[in-house]
Coordinates of C-alpha atoms and ligand atoms in Angstrom, one line a residue:
M6 CA 0.0 -0.1 0.0
C7 CA 1.2 3.5 -0.5
D8 CA 3.0 5.6 1.8
L9 CA 0.2 7.5 3.6
P10 CA 0.1 11.1 2.4
R11 CA -0.8 12.6 5.8
K12 CA -0.8 16.0 4.3
K13 CA -4.1 15.5 2.4
L14 CA -5.5 13.4 5.4
C15 CA -5.8 15.7 8.1
T16 CA -9.4 16.5 9.2
E17 CA -8.8 19.6 10.7
R18 CA -8.2 22.7 8.4
P19 CA -4.3 23.2 8.6
P20 CA -3.3 25.9 11.0
N21 CA -2.6 29.0 9.4
L22 CA 1.3 29.5 9.0
L23 CA 1.5 32.0 11.8
P24 CA 1.6 32.9 14.7
S25 CA 2.6 29.4 16.0
L26 CA 5.5 28.2 13.9
S27 CA 6.2 25.5 16.2
G28 CA 3.0 23.4 15.6
S29 CA 3.5 19.8 14.4
I30 CA 1.3 19.5 11.5
E31 CA 3.0 20.2 8.3
R32 CA 0.9 19.7 5.2
Q33 CA 2.3 19.8 1.9
R34 CA -0.1 19.9 -1.0
E35 CA 1.2 16.7 -2.6
N36 CA 1.7 16.5 -6.1
A37 CA 0.3 19.8 -6.8
G38 CA 3.1 20.3 -9.0
T39 CA 4.5 20.6 -12.5
A40 CA 3.5 17.1 -13.1
S41 CA 0.3 18.5 -14.2
F42 CA 1.6 20.6 -17.2
G43 CA 1.3 20.4 -20.7
N44 CA -0.4 17.3 -22.0
S45 CA -0.6 15.4 -18.7
K46 CA -4.0 13.7 -18.3
N47 CA -4.3 15.7 -15.0
S48 CA -5.6 19.1 -14.5
C49 CA -3.6 21.6 -12.5
N50 CA -4.8 22.8 -9.1
V51 CA -3.4 26.3 -9.6
L52 CA -3.8 27.4 -6.0
G53 CA -2.5 24.3 -4.5
H54 CA 0.7 24.7 -6.8
L55 CA 1.2 28.4 -6.1
E56 CA 0.9 27.6 -2.4
N57 CA 3.4 24.9 -2.8
L58 CA 5.9 27.3 -4.5
F59 CA 5.5 29.9 -1.9
T60 CA 5.9 27.4 0.9
S61 CA 9.1 26.3 -0.5
A62 CA 10.3 30.0 -0.9
I63 CA 9.7 30.8 2.6
K64 CA 11.3 27.5 3.6
S65 CA 14.6 28.6 1.6
A66 CA 14.4 32.2 2.6
Y67 CA 14.2 31.4 6.1
P68 CA 15.5 27.9 6.8
S69 CA 14.9 28.2 10.5
V70 CA 11.2 28.4 10.1
T71 CA 9.6 25.0 10.2
N72 CA 6.0 24.0 9.8
V73 CA 5.5 26.3 7.0
L74 CA 2.2 26.7 5.2
A75 CA 1.7 29.4 2.8
Q76 CA -1.9 30.5 2.2
L77 CA -2.8 32.7 -0.9
Q78 CA -5.6 35.2 -1.3
V79 CA -7.4 36.2 -4.3
S80 CA -6.0 39.7 -5.2
K81 CA -7.8 42.9 -6.4
H82 CA -4.7 43.9 -8.1
A83 CA -3.4 40.8 -9.7
D84 CA -4.6 37.2 -9.5
Y85 CA -3.5 36.2 -6.3
Q86 CA -1.6 37.5 -3.4
C87 CA 0.5 36.2 -0.7
N88 CA 0.5 38.0 2.6
D89 CA 2.5 35.8 4.7
A90 CA 5.5 38.2 5.0
M91 CA 3.5 40.4 7.6
A92 CA 3.1 37.7 10.1
L93 CA 6.5 36.1 9.5
A94 CA 8.2 39.4 9.9
K95 CA 6.4 39.8 13.3
T96 CA 7.7 36.4 14.4
L97 CA 11.1 37.0 13.1
K98 CA 11.4 40.6 14.3
K99 CA 12.2 42.0 10.7
N100 CA 10.9 44.5 8.4
P101 CA 8.0 43.0 6.5
R102 CA 8.8 44.4 3.1
E103 CA 12.3 42.9 3.5
V104 CA 10.8 39.7 4.3
G105 CA 8.5 39.8 1.4
D106 CA 11.3 40.7 -1.0
N107 CA 13.2 37.8 0.3
I108 CA 10.4 35.4 -0.3
L109 CA 9.7 36.8 -3.7
K110 CA 13.2 36.1 -4.6
N111 CA 13.2 32.6 -3.6
V112 CA 10.1 31.8 -5.5
A113 CA 11.2 29.2 -8.1
P114 CA 10.2 29.9 -11.6
S115 CA 7.0 28.5 -12.8
P116 CA 5.2 28.3 -15.9
L117 CA 2.0 29.4 -14.1
I118 CA 3.3 32.9 -13.2
S119 CA 3.8 35.6 -15.4
K120 CA 4.7 38.2 -12.9
L121 CA 5.5 38.6 -9.3
E122 CA 5.4 42.1 -7.5
L123 CA 6.0 43.4 -4.1
S124 CA 3.3 45.9 -3.0
G125 CA 2.6 48.0 0.1
P126 CA 4.1 46.8 3.3
G127 CA 5.0 43.4 1.9
F128 CA 2.4 41.8 0.0
I129 CA 3.3 39.7 -3.0
N130 CA 1.1 40.1 -6.0
I131 CA 0.9 37.2 -8.3
T132 CA -0.2 37.5 -11.9
L133 CA -0.9 34.2 -13.8
S134 CA 0.4 33.4 -17.1
Q135 CA -2.0 33.8 -19.9
N136 CA -0.2 31.1 -22.0
F137 CA -0.5 28.5 -19.2
M138 CA -4.2 29.3 -18.7
K139 CA -5.1 29.4 -22.3
Q140 CA -3.5 25.9 -22.7
Q141 CA -5.3 24.7 -19.6
V142 CA -8.6 25.8 -20.9
T143 CA -7.9 24.3 -24.3
N144 CA -7.1 21.1 -22.4
I145 CA -10.5 20.9 -21.1
V146 CA -11.9 21.2 -24.6
L147 CA -9.6 18.5 -25.8
N148 CA -9.4 16.1 -23.1
G149 CA -12.3 16.7 -21.0
V150 CA -12.3 17.6 -17.3
T151 CA -9.6 15.6 -15.7
P152 CA -8.9 15.4 -12.0
P153 CA -6.0 17.1 -10.2
P154 CA -3.0 14.7 -9.4
T155 CA -3.9 12.5 -6.4
T156 CA -2.4 9.8 -4.5
P157 CA -5.1 7.0 -4.9
L158 CA -6.3 5.7 -1.5
R159 CA -8.7 2.9 -0.6
V160 CA -11.7 4.8 0.9
V161 CA -14.7 3.3 2.6
V162 CA -17.9 5.3 2.5
D163 CA -20.5 4.3 5.0
F164 CA -23.8 6.0 3.9
S165 CA -27.5 5.7 3.6
S166 CA -27.7 2.7 6.1
P167 CA -31.4 2.5 6.9
N168 CA -32.9 0.1 9.2
I169 CA -34.8 -3.4 8.1
A170 CA -38.4 -3.2 8.5
K171 CA -38.5 0.3 9.0
E172 CA -39.2 3.1 6.6
M173 CA -36.2 4.9 5.2
H174 CA -36.7 8.4 6.4
V175 CA -35.6 11.8 5.3
G176 CA -32.5 11.7 7.5
H177 CA -31.5 8.4 5.4
L178 CA -32.3 10.4 2.2
R179 CA -29.7 13.0 3.3
S180 CA -27.1 10.4 4.1
T181 CA -27.9 8.8 0.8
I182 CA -27.5 12.1 -1.1
I183 CA -24.4 13.3 0.6
G184 CA -22.6 10.0 0.9
D185 CA -23.2 9.2 -2.9
S186 CA -21.7 12.7 -3.8
I187 CA -18.8 12.1 -1.7
S188 CA -18.1 8.8 -3.3
R189 CA -18.5 10.3 -6.7
L190 CA -16.0 12.8 -5.8
M191 CA -13.4 10.4 -4.6
E192 CA -14.0 8.1 -7.6
F193 CA -13.2 11.1 -9.9
L194 CA -10.2 11.8 -8.0
G195 CA -9.0 8.3 -8.7
H196 CA -9.6 6.6 -5.2
D197 CA -10.5 3.1 -4.6
V198 CA -13.9 3.6 -3.1
L199 CA -16.0 1.2 -1.3
R200 CA -19.5 2.2 -0.8
L201 CA -21.2 0.5 2.1
N202 CA -24.7 0.3 3.3
H203 CA -24.5 -0.4 7.0
L204 CA -28.1 -1.7 7.4
G205 CA -29.6 -2.3 10.6
D206 CA -30.5 -5.9 10.1
W207 CA -29.5 -7.5 13.3
G208 CA -31.0 -6.9 16.6
T209 CA -33.7 -7.8 19.2
Q210 CA -36.4 -6.3 17.0
F211 CA -36.4 -9.4 14.8
G212 CA -37.4 -11.4 17.5
M213 CA -40.9 -9.7 17.4
L214 CA -40.9 -9.7 13.7
I215 CA -40.3 -13.3 13.4
A216 CA -42.9 -14.3 16.1
H217 CA -45.3 -12.3 14.2
L218 CA -44.3 -13.8 11.0
E219 CA -44.9 -17.2 12.3
D220 CA -48.5 -16.3 13.4
R221 CA -49.7 -14.4 10.2
F222 CA -47.9 -16.5 7.6
P223 CA -47.2 -20.1 9.1
D224 CA -45.9 -21.2 5.9
F225 CA -43.4 -18.6 5.4
A226 CA -40.5 -21.0 5.2
S227 CA -42.0 -22.7 2.0
K228 CA -43.7 -19.7 0.5
P229 CA -42.4 -16.2 0.6
P230 CA -44.8 -14.2 2.6
P231 CA -46.8 -11.8 0.7
I232 CA -46.1 -8.6 2.8
S233 CA -46.7 -5.4 0.9
D234 CA -46.3 -3.0 3.9
L235 CA -43.5 -4.0 6.1
Q236 CA -44.0 -0.7 8.0
T237 CA -47.6 -1.7 9.0
F238 CA -46.2 -5.2 9.8
Y239 CA -43.7 -3.8 12.2
K240 CA -46.2 -1.7 13.8
E241 CA -48.6 -4.6 14.4
S242 CA -45.9 -6.8 15.9
K243 CA -44.7 -3.9 18.1
K244 CA -48.1 -3.5 19.3
R245 CA -48.3 -6.9 20.3
F246 CA -44.8 -7.2 21.9
D247 CA -46.0 -4.0 24.1
E248 CA -49.5 -5.3 25.0
D249 CA -49.0 -9.2 25.1
E250 CA -46.8 -10.9 27.7
E251 CA -47.1 -14.2 26.0
F252 CA -46.0 -12.9 22.7
K253 CA -43.2 -10.9 24.2
K254 CA -41.7 -14.2 25.7
R255 CA -42.0 -15.9 22.3
A256 CA -40.4 -12.8 20.8
Y257 CA -37.2 -13.1 23.1
Q258 CA -37.1 -16.9 22.5
A259 CA -37.1 -16.1 18.7
V260 CA -34.1 -13.8 19.2
V261 CA -32.0 -16.5 20.9
K262 CA -32.9 -19.0 18.1
L263 CA -32.0 -16.4 15.5
Q264 CA -28.6 -15.8 17.2
A265 CA -28.2 -19.4 17.4
H266 CA -28.7 -19.8 13.6
E267 CA -31.8 -21.9 13.6
P268 CA -32.7 -22.4 10.0
V269 CA -36.2 -21.6 10.3
H270 CA -35.5 -18.3 12.2
I271 CA -32.7 -17.5 9.9
K272 CA -35.2 -18.1 7.1
G273 CA -37.8 -15.7 8.5
W274 CA -35.2 -13.0 9.2
Q275 CA -33.9 -13.2 5.5
E276 CA -37.5 -13.1 4.2
I277 CA -38.0 -9.7 6.1
C278 CA -34.6 -8.4 5.1
E279 CA -35.5 -9.2 1.5
I280 CA -38.6 -7.3 1.4
S281 CA -36.9 -4.3 3.1
K282 CA -34.2 -4.3 0.7
R283 CA -36.4 -4.5 -2.1
E284 CA -38.2 -1.2 -1.0
F285 CA -34.8 0.5 -0.4
S286 CA -33.3 -0.3 -3.7
K287 CA -36.4 1.2 -5.5
V288 CA -35.0 4.5 -4.0
Y289 CA -31.6 3.8 -5.0
E290 CA -32.4 3.0 -8.5
R291 CA -34.6 6.2 -8.8
L292 CA -31.7 8.2 -7.4
Q293 CA -29.0 6.2 -9.4
V294 CA -27.2 5.4 -6.3
K295 CA -24.8 2.5 -6.2
I296 CA -24.2 0.8 -2.8
V297 CA -23.2 -2.5 -1.6
D298 CA -25.3 -4.0 1.5
R299 CA -23.1 -4.9 4.2
G300 CA -25.4 -4.9 7.4
E301 CA -24.7 -5.2 11.0
S302 CA -25.3 -9.2 10.8
F303 CA -22.4 -9.5 8.6
Y304 CA -20.3 -8.8 11.8
Q305 CA -21.8 -11.3 14.0
S306 CA -18.6 -13.6 14.3
R307 CA -16.4 -10.7 14.2
M308 CA -18.2 -9.1 17.1
E309 CA -17.6 -12.1 19.2
D310 CA -13.8 -12.0 18.3
V311 CA -13.6 -8.2 19.1
V312 CA -15.3 -8.7 22.5
K313 CA -12.7 -11.6 23.4
I314 CA -9.9 -9.2 22.5
L315 CA -11.3 -6.3 24.5
N316 CA -12.1 -8.7 27.4
G317 CA -8.7 -10.1 27.3
G318 CA -7.1 -6.6 27.1
G319 CA -8.8 -5.7 30.4
M320 CA -10.5 -3.0 28.5
L321 CA -13.9 -3.8 29.5
E322 CA -15.6 -2.7 32.7
E323 CA -18.8 -3.9 34.6
D324 CA -21.6 -1.5 34.9
E325 CA -24.9 -2.7 36.4
G326 CA -24.3 -6.1 34.7
R327 CA -23.4 -4.5 31.3
K328 CA -19.7 -4.6 29.9
V329 CA -18.7 -1.1 29.0
M330 CA -15.7 0.4 27.6
F331 CA -14.2 3.8 28.4
A332 CA -11.4 5.7 26.4
E333 CA -9.8 9.0 26.7
G334 CA -11.9 11.4 24.6
A335 CA -15.0 9.5 24.8
D336 CA -17.6 11.3 26.6
I337 CA -19.9 8.4 27.2
P338 CA -18.6 4.7 27.2
L339 CA -19.5 2.2 24.6
T340 CA -21.8 -0.8 25.8
I341 CA -20.1 -3.7 24.4
V342 CA -22.1 -6.6 26.0
K343 CA -25.6 -5.9 27.3
S344 CA -26.6 -7.5 30.7
D345 CA -28.4 -10.3 28.9
G346 CA -25.2 -11.3 26.9
G347 CA -26.4 -9.7 23.7
F348 CA -24.6 -7.2 21.6
T349 CA -25.3 -3.7 20.7
Y350 CA -24.9 -1.2 18.0
D351 CA -21.7 -0.1 19.6
T352 CA -20.5 -3.7 19.5
S353 CA -21.2 -3.9 15.7
D354 CA -19.4 -0.7 15.0
M355 CA -16.5 -1.7 16.9
A356 CA -16.2 -5.0 15.0
C357 CA -17.0 -3.0 11.8
I358 CA -14.2 -0.4 12.2
K359 CA -11.8 -3.2 12.9
H360 CA -12.8 -5.1 9.7
R361 CA -12.5 -2.0 7.5
I362 CA -9.1 -1.0 8.6
V363 CA -7.5 -4.6 8.9
E364 CA -9.4 -6.5 6.4
E365 CA -10.5 -4.0 3.9
K366 CA -7.2 -2.2 4.3
A367 CA -8.7 1.2 4.3
D368 CA -6.8 4.2 4.1
W369 CA -9.6 6.5 4.9
L370 CA -13.1 6.0 6.5
V371 CA -16.1 8.0 5.9
Y372 CA -19.2 7.7 7.9
V373 CA -22.3 9.7 6.9
T374 CA -25.1 10.2 9.4
D375 CA -27.1 12.6 11.2
A376 CA -25.4 14.9 13.7
G377 CA -27.2 13.1 16.6
Q378 CA -24.9 10.3 16.3
A379 CA -21.9 12.4 16.9
Q380 CA -21.2 11.4 20.4
H381 CA -21.5 7.6 19.4
F382 CA -18.9 8.1 16.8
K383 CA -16.7 10.2 19.0
S384 CA -16.7 7.3 21.5
L385 CA -16.2 4.6 19.0
F386 CA -13.1 6.4 17.2
A387 CA -11.6 7.0 21.0
C388 CA -12.3 3.4 22.0
A389 CA -10.8 1.9 18.7
K390 CA -7.8 4.1 19.3
R391 CA -7.3 2.6 22.8
A392 CA -7.8 -0.8 21.5
G393 CA -5.1 -0.4 19.0
I394 CA -7.4 -0.8 16.1
Y395 CA -7.2 2.7 14.8
D396 CA -4.0 4.9 14.5
A397 CA -4.8 8.4 13.5
K398 CA -1.4 8.6 11.7
K399 CA -2.2 5.8 9.3
T400 CA -5.9 6.0 9.0
R401 CA -8.2 9.1 8.3
I402 CA -11.6 9.1 9.6
D403 CA -14.3 11.4 9.1
H404 CA -17.6 11.5 10.7
V405 CA -19.7 13.5 8.2
T406 CA -22.6 15.0 10.0
F407 CA -25.6 16.7 8.8
G408 CA -28.5 18.5 10.3
V409 CA -32.3 17.7 10.5
V410 CA -34.6 18.2 7.6
L411 CA -37.5 20.7 8.4
G412 CA -40.8 21.2 6.9
E413 CA -41.8 24.6 5.7
D414 CA -43.3 25.3 9.2
R415 CA -39.8 24.9 10.4
K416 CA -40.9 21.8 12.4
K417 CA -39.4 18.4 11.9
F418 CA -40.5 17.1 8.5
K419 CA -43.7 15.2 8.9
T420 CA -46.7 14.4 6.7
R421 CA -50.0 16.2 7.6
S422 CA -51.1 13.5 9.7
G423 CA -48.0 13.5 11.8
D424 CA -46.2 10.5 10.2
T425 CA -42.7 10.2 8.8
V426 CA -42.8 11.1 5.2
R427 CA -42.2 7.9 3.1
L428 CA -39.4 8.4 0.6
V429 CA -41.1 6.9 -2.4
D430 CA -43.9 9.2 -1.9
L431 CA -41.5 12.2 -1.6
L432 CA -39.9 11.3 -4.9
D433 CA -43.4 10.8 -6.4
E434 CA -44.5 14.3 -5.5
G435 CA -40.9 15.6 -6.7
L436 CA -41.9 14.3 -10.1
Q437 CA -45.4 15.6 -10.1
R438 CA -44.2 19.0 -9.1
S439 CA -41.5 19.1 -11.7
E440 CA -43.8 18.1 -14.3
E441 CA -46.4 21.0 -13.2
K442 CA -43.5 23.4 -13.3
L443 CA -42.3 22.4 -16.9
R444 CA -45.8 22.6 -18.0
E445 CA -46.3 25.9 -16.5
K446 CA -43.3 27.0 -18.4
E447 CA -44.8 25.5 -21.5
R448 CA -42.1 23.1 -22.2
D449 CA -44.4 20.5 -23.2
K450 CA -45.0 22.5 -26.4
V451 CA -41.4 22.6 -27.3
L452 CA -40.1 19.3 -26.3
T453 CA -41.0 15.9 -27.5
P454 CA -42.6 13.6 -25.2
E455 CA -39.3 11.8 -24.7
E456 CA -37.5 15.0 -24.0
F457 CA -40.1 16.1 -21.7
T458 CA -39.9 13.0 -19.4
K459 CA -36.0 13.3 -19.3
A460 CA -36.3 16.9 -18.2
K461 CA -39.0 16.0 -15.6
N462 CA -36.7 13.2 -14.1
A463 CA -33.6 15.3 -14.2
V464 CA -35.3 18.4 -12.7
A465 CA -37.3 16.4 -9.9
Y466 CA -34.4 14.2 -8.8
G467 CA -31.8 17.0 -9.5
C468 CA -33.6 19.5 -7.5
I469 CA -34.0 17.3 -4.4
K470 CA -30.4 16.4 -4.4
Y471 CA -29.2 19.9 -5.1
A472 CA -31.3 21.6 -2.6
D473 CA -29.6 19.0 0.0
L474 CA -26.0 19.5 -1.1
S475 CA -26.2 23.2 -1.7
H476 CA -26.8 23.9 2.0
D477 CA -24.0 23.8 4.5
R478 CA -24.6 20.1 5.6
S479 CA -24.2 20.8 9.3
R480 CA -27.2 23.1 9.4
D481 CA -30.9 22.0 9.6
Y482 CA -32.5 22.5 6.3
V483 CA -36.1 23.5 5.1
F484 CA -37.4 21.0 2.6
S485 CA -39.6 23.2 0.2
F486 CA -40.5 21.8 -3.4
D487 CA -41.6 25.5 -4.3
R488 CA -38.1 26.8 -3.4
M489 CA -36.1 23.9 -5.0
L490 CA -38.1 24.1 -8.1
D491 CA -37.6 27.8 -8.6
F492 CA -36.1 28.4 -12.1
R493 CA -34.2 31.8 -10.4
G494 CA -31.3 31.6 -7.9
N495 CA -29.1 28.8 -6.8
T496 CA -31.3 25.8 -7.7
A497 CA -30.7 22.8 -9.7
A498 CA -33.9 23.9 -11.9
Y499 CA -32.0 27.2 -12.7
L500 CA -28.5 25.6 -13.4
L501 CA -29.8 22.8 -15.5
Y502 CA -31.6 25.3 -17.6
A503 CA -28.5 27.5 -17.9
L504 CA -26.4 24.6 -19.0
T505 CA -28.9 23.8 -21.9
R506 CA -28.7 27.4 -23.0
I507 CA -25.0 27.2 -23.0
R508 CA -25.4 23.8 -25.1
S509 CA -27.9 25.5 -27.5
I510 CA -25.5 28.3 -28.4
A511 CA -23.2 25.9 -30.8
R512 CA -26.4 24.0 -31.7
T513 CA -28.1 27.1 -33.2
A514 CA -24.9 28.1 -34.9
C515 CA -24.9 24.5 -36.4
V516 CA -21.2 23.8 -34.9
S517 CA -20.6 20.4 -33.8
R518 CA -18.4 19.3 -30.9
E519 CA -16.0 17.7 -33.4
E520 CA -15.5 21.2 -35.2
I521 CA -14.8 22.8 -31.9
V522 CA -12.3 20.2 -30.9
T523 CA -10.4 20.5 -34.5
E524 CA -10.5 24.2 -33.6
A525 CA -8.9 23.5 -30.4
Q526 CA -6.2 21.2 -31.8
K527 CA -5.2 23.8 -34.2
Q528 CA -4.5 26.7 -31.7
P529 CA -5.2 27.3 -28.0
I530 CA -8.1 29.3 -26.9
E531 CA -7.5 33.2 -27.0
L532 CA -8.5 35.2 -23.9
E533 CA -8.6 38.7 -25.3
H534 CA -11.8 40.3 -23.8
E535 CA -11.5 40.7 -20.0
K536 CA -14.8 38.7 -19.5
E537 CA -13.1 35.9 -21.5
W538 CA -10.3 35.9 -19.1
K539 CA -12.4 36.2 -16.1
L540 CA -14.5 33.0 -17.3
A541 CA -11.2 31.0 -18.0
R542 CA -10.0 31.9 -14.5
A543 CA -13.2 30.7 -12.9
L544 CA -13.3 27.4 -15.0
L545 CA -9.6 26.7 -13.8
K546 CA -10.5 26.9 -10.1
L547 CA -12.4 23.6 -10.4
P548 CA -9.2 21.5 -9.2
D549 CA -8.7 23.6 -6.2
V550 CA -12.4 23.5 -5.2
L551 CA -12.3 19.8 -5.4
V552 CA -9.2 19.6 -3.4
K553 CA -10.7 21.8 -0.8
I554 CA -13.8 19.5 -0.5
T555 CA -11.5 16.5 0.2
E556 CA -10.4 18.4 3.4
D557 CA -13.8 19.4 4.9
L558 CA -16.2 17.1 3.0
C559 CA -18.4 20.1 2.5
L560 CA -20.2 19.8 -0.9
H561 CA -22.1 23.0 -0.8
T562 CA -18.8 24.6 -2.1
L563 CA -19.2 22.8 -5.1
C564 CA -22.7 24.0 -5.6
E565 CA -21.4 27.5 -4.8
Y566 CA -18.8 27.3 -7.5
L567 CA -21.2 25.9 -9.9
F568 CA -23.4 28.8 -9.3
E569 CA -20.5 31.1 -9.7
V570 CA -19.6 29.5 -13.1
S571 CA -22.9 30.1 -14.5
A572 CA -23.0 33.6 -13.3
V573 CA -19.7 34.5 -14.7
F574 CA -20.6 32.7 -18.2
T575 CA -23.7 35.1 -18.2
E576 CA -21.2 38.1 -17.7
F577 CA -19.1 36.7 -20.6
Y578 CA -22.3 36.1 -23.1
D579 CA -23.7 39.5 -22.4
N580 CA -20.4 41.1 -23.2
C581 CA -19.0 38.9 -25.9
Y582 CA -20.8 37.9 -29.2
C583 CA -20.5 34.1 -29.7
V584 CA -22.8 34.2 -32.6
E585 CA -23.7 37.5 -34.7
K586 CA -27.0 37.6 -36.4
N587 CA -28.4 40.2 -38.7
S588 CA -31.6 42.2 -38.3
E589 CA -33.3 39.2 -40.0
G590 CA -32.1 36.9 -37.6
K591 CA -29.8 35.3 -40.0
I592 CA -26.3 34.2 -38.7
V593 CA -23.5 36.3 -40.1
K594 CA -20.6 35.5 -38.1
I595 CA -19.6 32.7 -35.7
N596 CA -16.8 33.1 -33.2
L597 CA -15.3 29.7 -32.9
N598 CA -12.9 31.0 -30.2
R599 CA -15.8 31.7 -28.0
L600 CA -17.6 28.5 -28.9
M601 CA -14.7 26.8 -27.4
L602 CA -15.1 28.7 -24.4
C603 CA -18.8 27.8 -24.2
E604 CA -17.7 24.1 -24.8
A605 CA -15.3 24.4 -21.9
T606 CA -17.9 25.9 -19.6
A607 CA -20.6 23.1 -20.4
M608 CA -17.9 20.5 -19.6
V609 CA -17.1 22.0 -16.3
M610 CA -20.8 22.4 -15.2
E611 CA -21.4 18.9 -16.3
K612 CA -18.4 17.4 -14.4
C613 CA -19.8 19.4 -11.2
F614 CA -23.3 17.9 -12.0
A615 CA -21.7 14.4 -12.3
I616 CA -20.0 14.7 -8.9
L617 CA -23.4 15.9 -7.4
G618 CA -25.0 13.0 -8.8
I619 CA -27.5 15.0 -11.1
D620 CA -28.3 14.0 -14.5
T621 CA -28.1 16.7 -17.2
V622 CA -30.1 17.0 -20.4
E623 CA -29.6 18.5 -23.6
K624 CA -32.9 20.4 -23.7
M625 CA -35.6 21.3 -21.1
Ligands
LIG13 N1 -28.5 2.3 10.8 C1 -28.2 3.5 11.6 C2 -29.3 4.4 11.5 O1 -30.3 4.3 10.9 C3 -27.0 4.2 10.7 C4 -25.8 3.4 10.5 C5 -24.5 4.3 10.3 N2 -23.3 3.5 10.2 C6 -22.5 2.8 11.1 N3 -21.6 2.2 10.9 N4 -23.1 3.2 12.5 O2 -29.3 5.5 12.3

């Protein structure tokens, strides 16, 4: 396995260069180097590359300064600026302008930079090379949007993870959307991603479900039970469990038999899991989410092993009949063995983290759940560390949390009757609303029925996903079809439409993608107009945006970026003719260079949509 690039793996934002120069985290932006130039298949993360250059410059200018990490800002006077001289001068008790000058002199020559200038009290203004930028934008047209250079890692993303026999709720929807998008990003960057569905498919609730199954469908072992609504079935069995002592006893016995792997009980359990999974897969199919089922039951024998290890290591303590585990950094202990000898959610996660690190050989674990589970995971990671299973220097772990989904009344998202909203119903309503919206805009009059259906689906699922991903995931968010289907503002409806309009420019001019590519092969894109240059800079920011997301796993930055690209494109389009028409509407001139820019913009936007898991359409 590769040597672990810790620099990219730290979960916390790296500390700023100063004031403390003695910190221990030293992050280099790996590979953000010249390997990405010319015709390499990787794109260049410009900012990362520049920060590396300046970090090296500071190091050679002041070798005594360790743990340096230059951070650059977007500049009003140039493209970027480096302000690190100020803070550094303070620490070194030197003149900041002198320090700035010294750093500047130590910046290695780079094809990215056309000019470096010292200004004011010690700022260094950086102007990017036009030639370099032109070549990079042209590369997008020629080679597609390629990822920045990355060291491939084995990443396990644990997401969605609903519970068998219970309805998949909006919390699971958030986990599904966010986890899928994180996986798509990692896959694009070239990581080896294992997407896991940690289904709640084991535990005491199966006792009552099996006991109820025996009564309702006595021949379930030979004939699959025709349960159409597992949720109601669950409620019925729960009611009996709560009210009927006799039933309760049988439920407990059923659990014991299930755990002893009695064939009939295993069969009943399998039937129930199958019915549930069929329901879940309908949601995954509609959302085009790929995921591998590996529920809690998978870890049964591994739970036994891990309990032995923890017990043997003297790490478990008695607490009112339970066996619990404490660790430094765990606010609450994990319950490893219940007083009746059974295992818990904590036990399965302990066995699971070991399996993922040791057997799956993961370099990076990602868990996507609601923020309500923060304490559970904090304790889990602390205990895994204490048990010697997890070492933060070797494995990166992120608990990706998210807030609650609220209804338009700002209360927890529920149906009118107060029930949890079924996801399939929610998706159906999305489709219906999307159709209404498109009809209202009279799209049915211009699109063929096939195009209309495509647009309807893309808008419905796209809007639901985008509304979730465009909000800072740590906050609660208000679920509103009206808002997400608005054709103005930062919504999928608007952005998908903006993309179709960009795509239609070349189409109206009857210029094919092949012709645009041929043109790009002949000569790089020209960036003469100020707005062309601005658009190019925006397009080339994508690799940096993606690298930043790998640090905090906050996808709303990608949505903000997508919105920014569409806004900058509009500015360009309003100021620069791509296709000129005469008073009769006849095309008199086609600017192929600008059509190349349109093509590059569309490709960047499509890549963003792909990472967000949103389908795009040619027409809508
Ligand atoms: N099934 C759990 C729930 O619905 C989520 C599981 C998350 N993953 C894990 N490894 N604990 O809340």
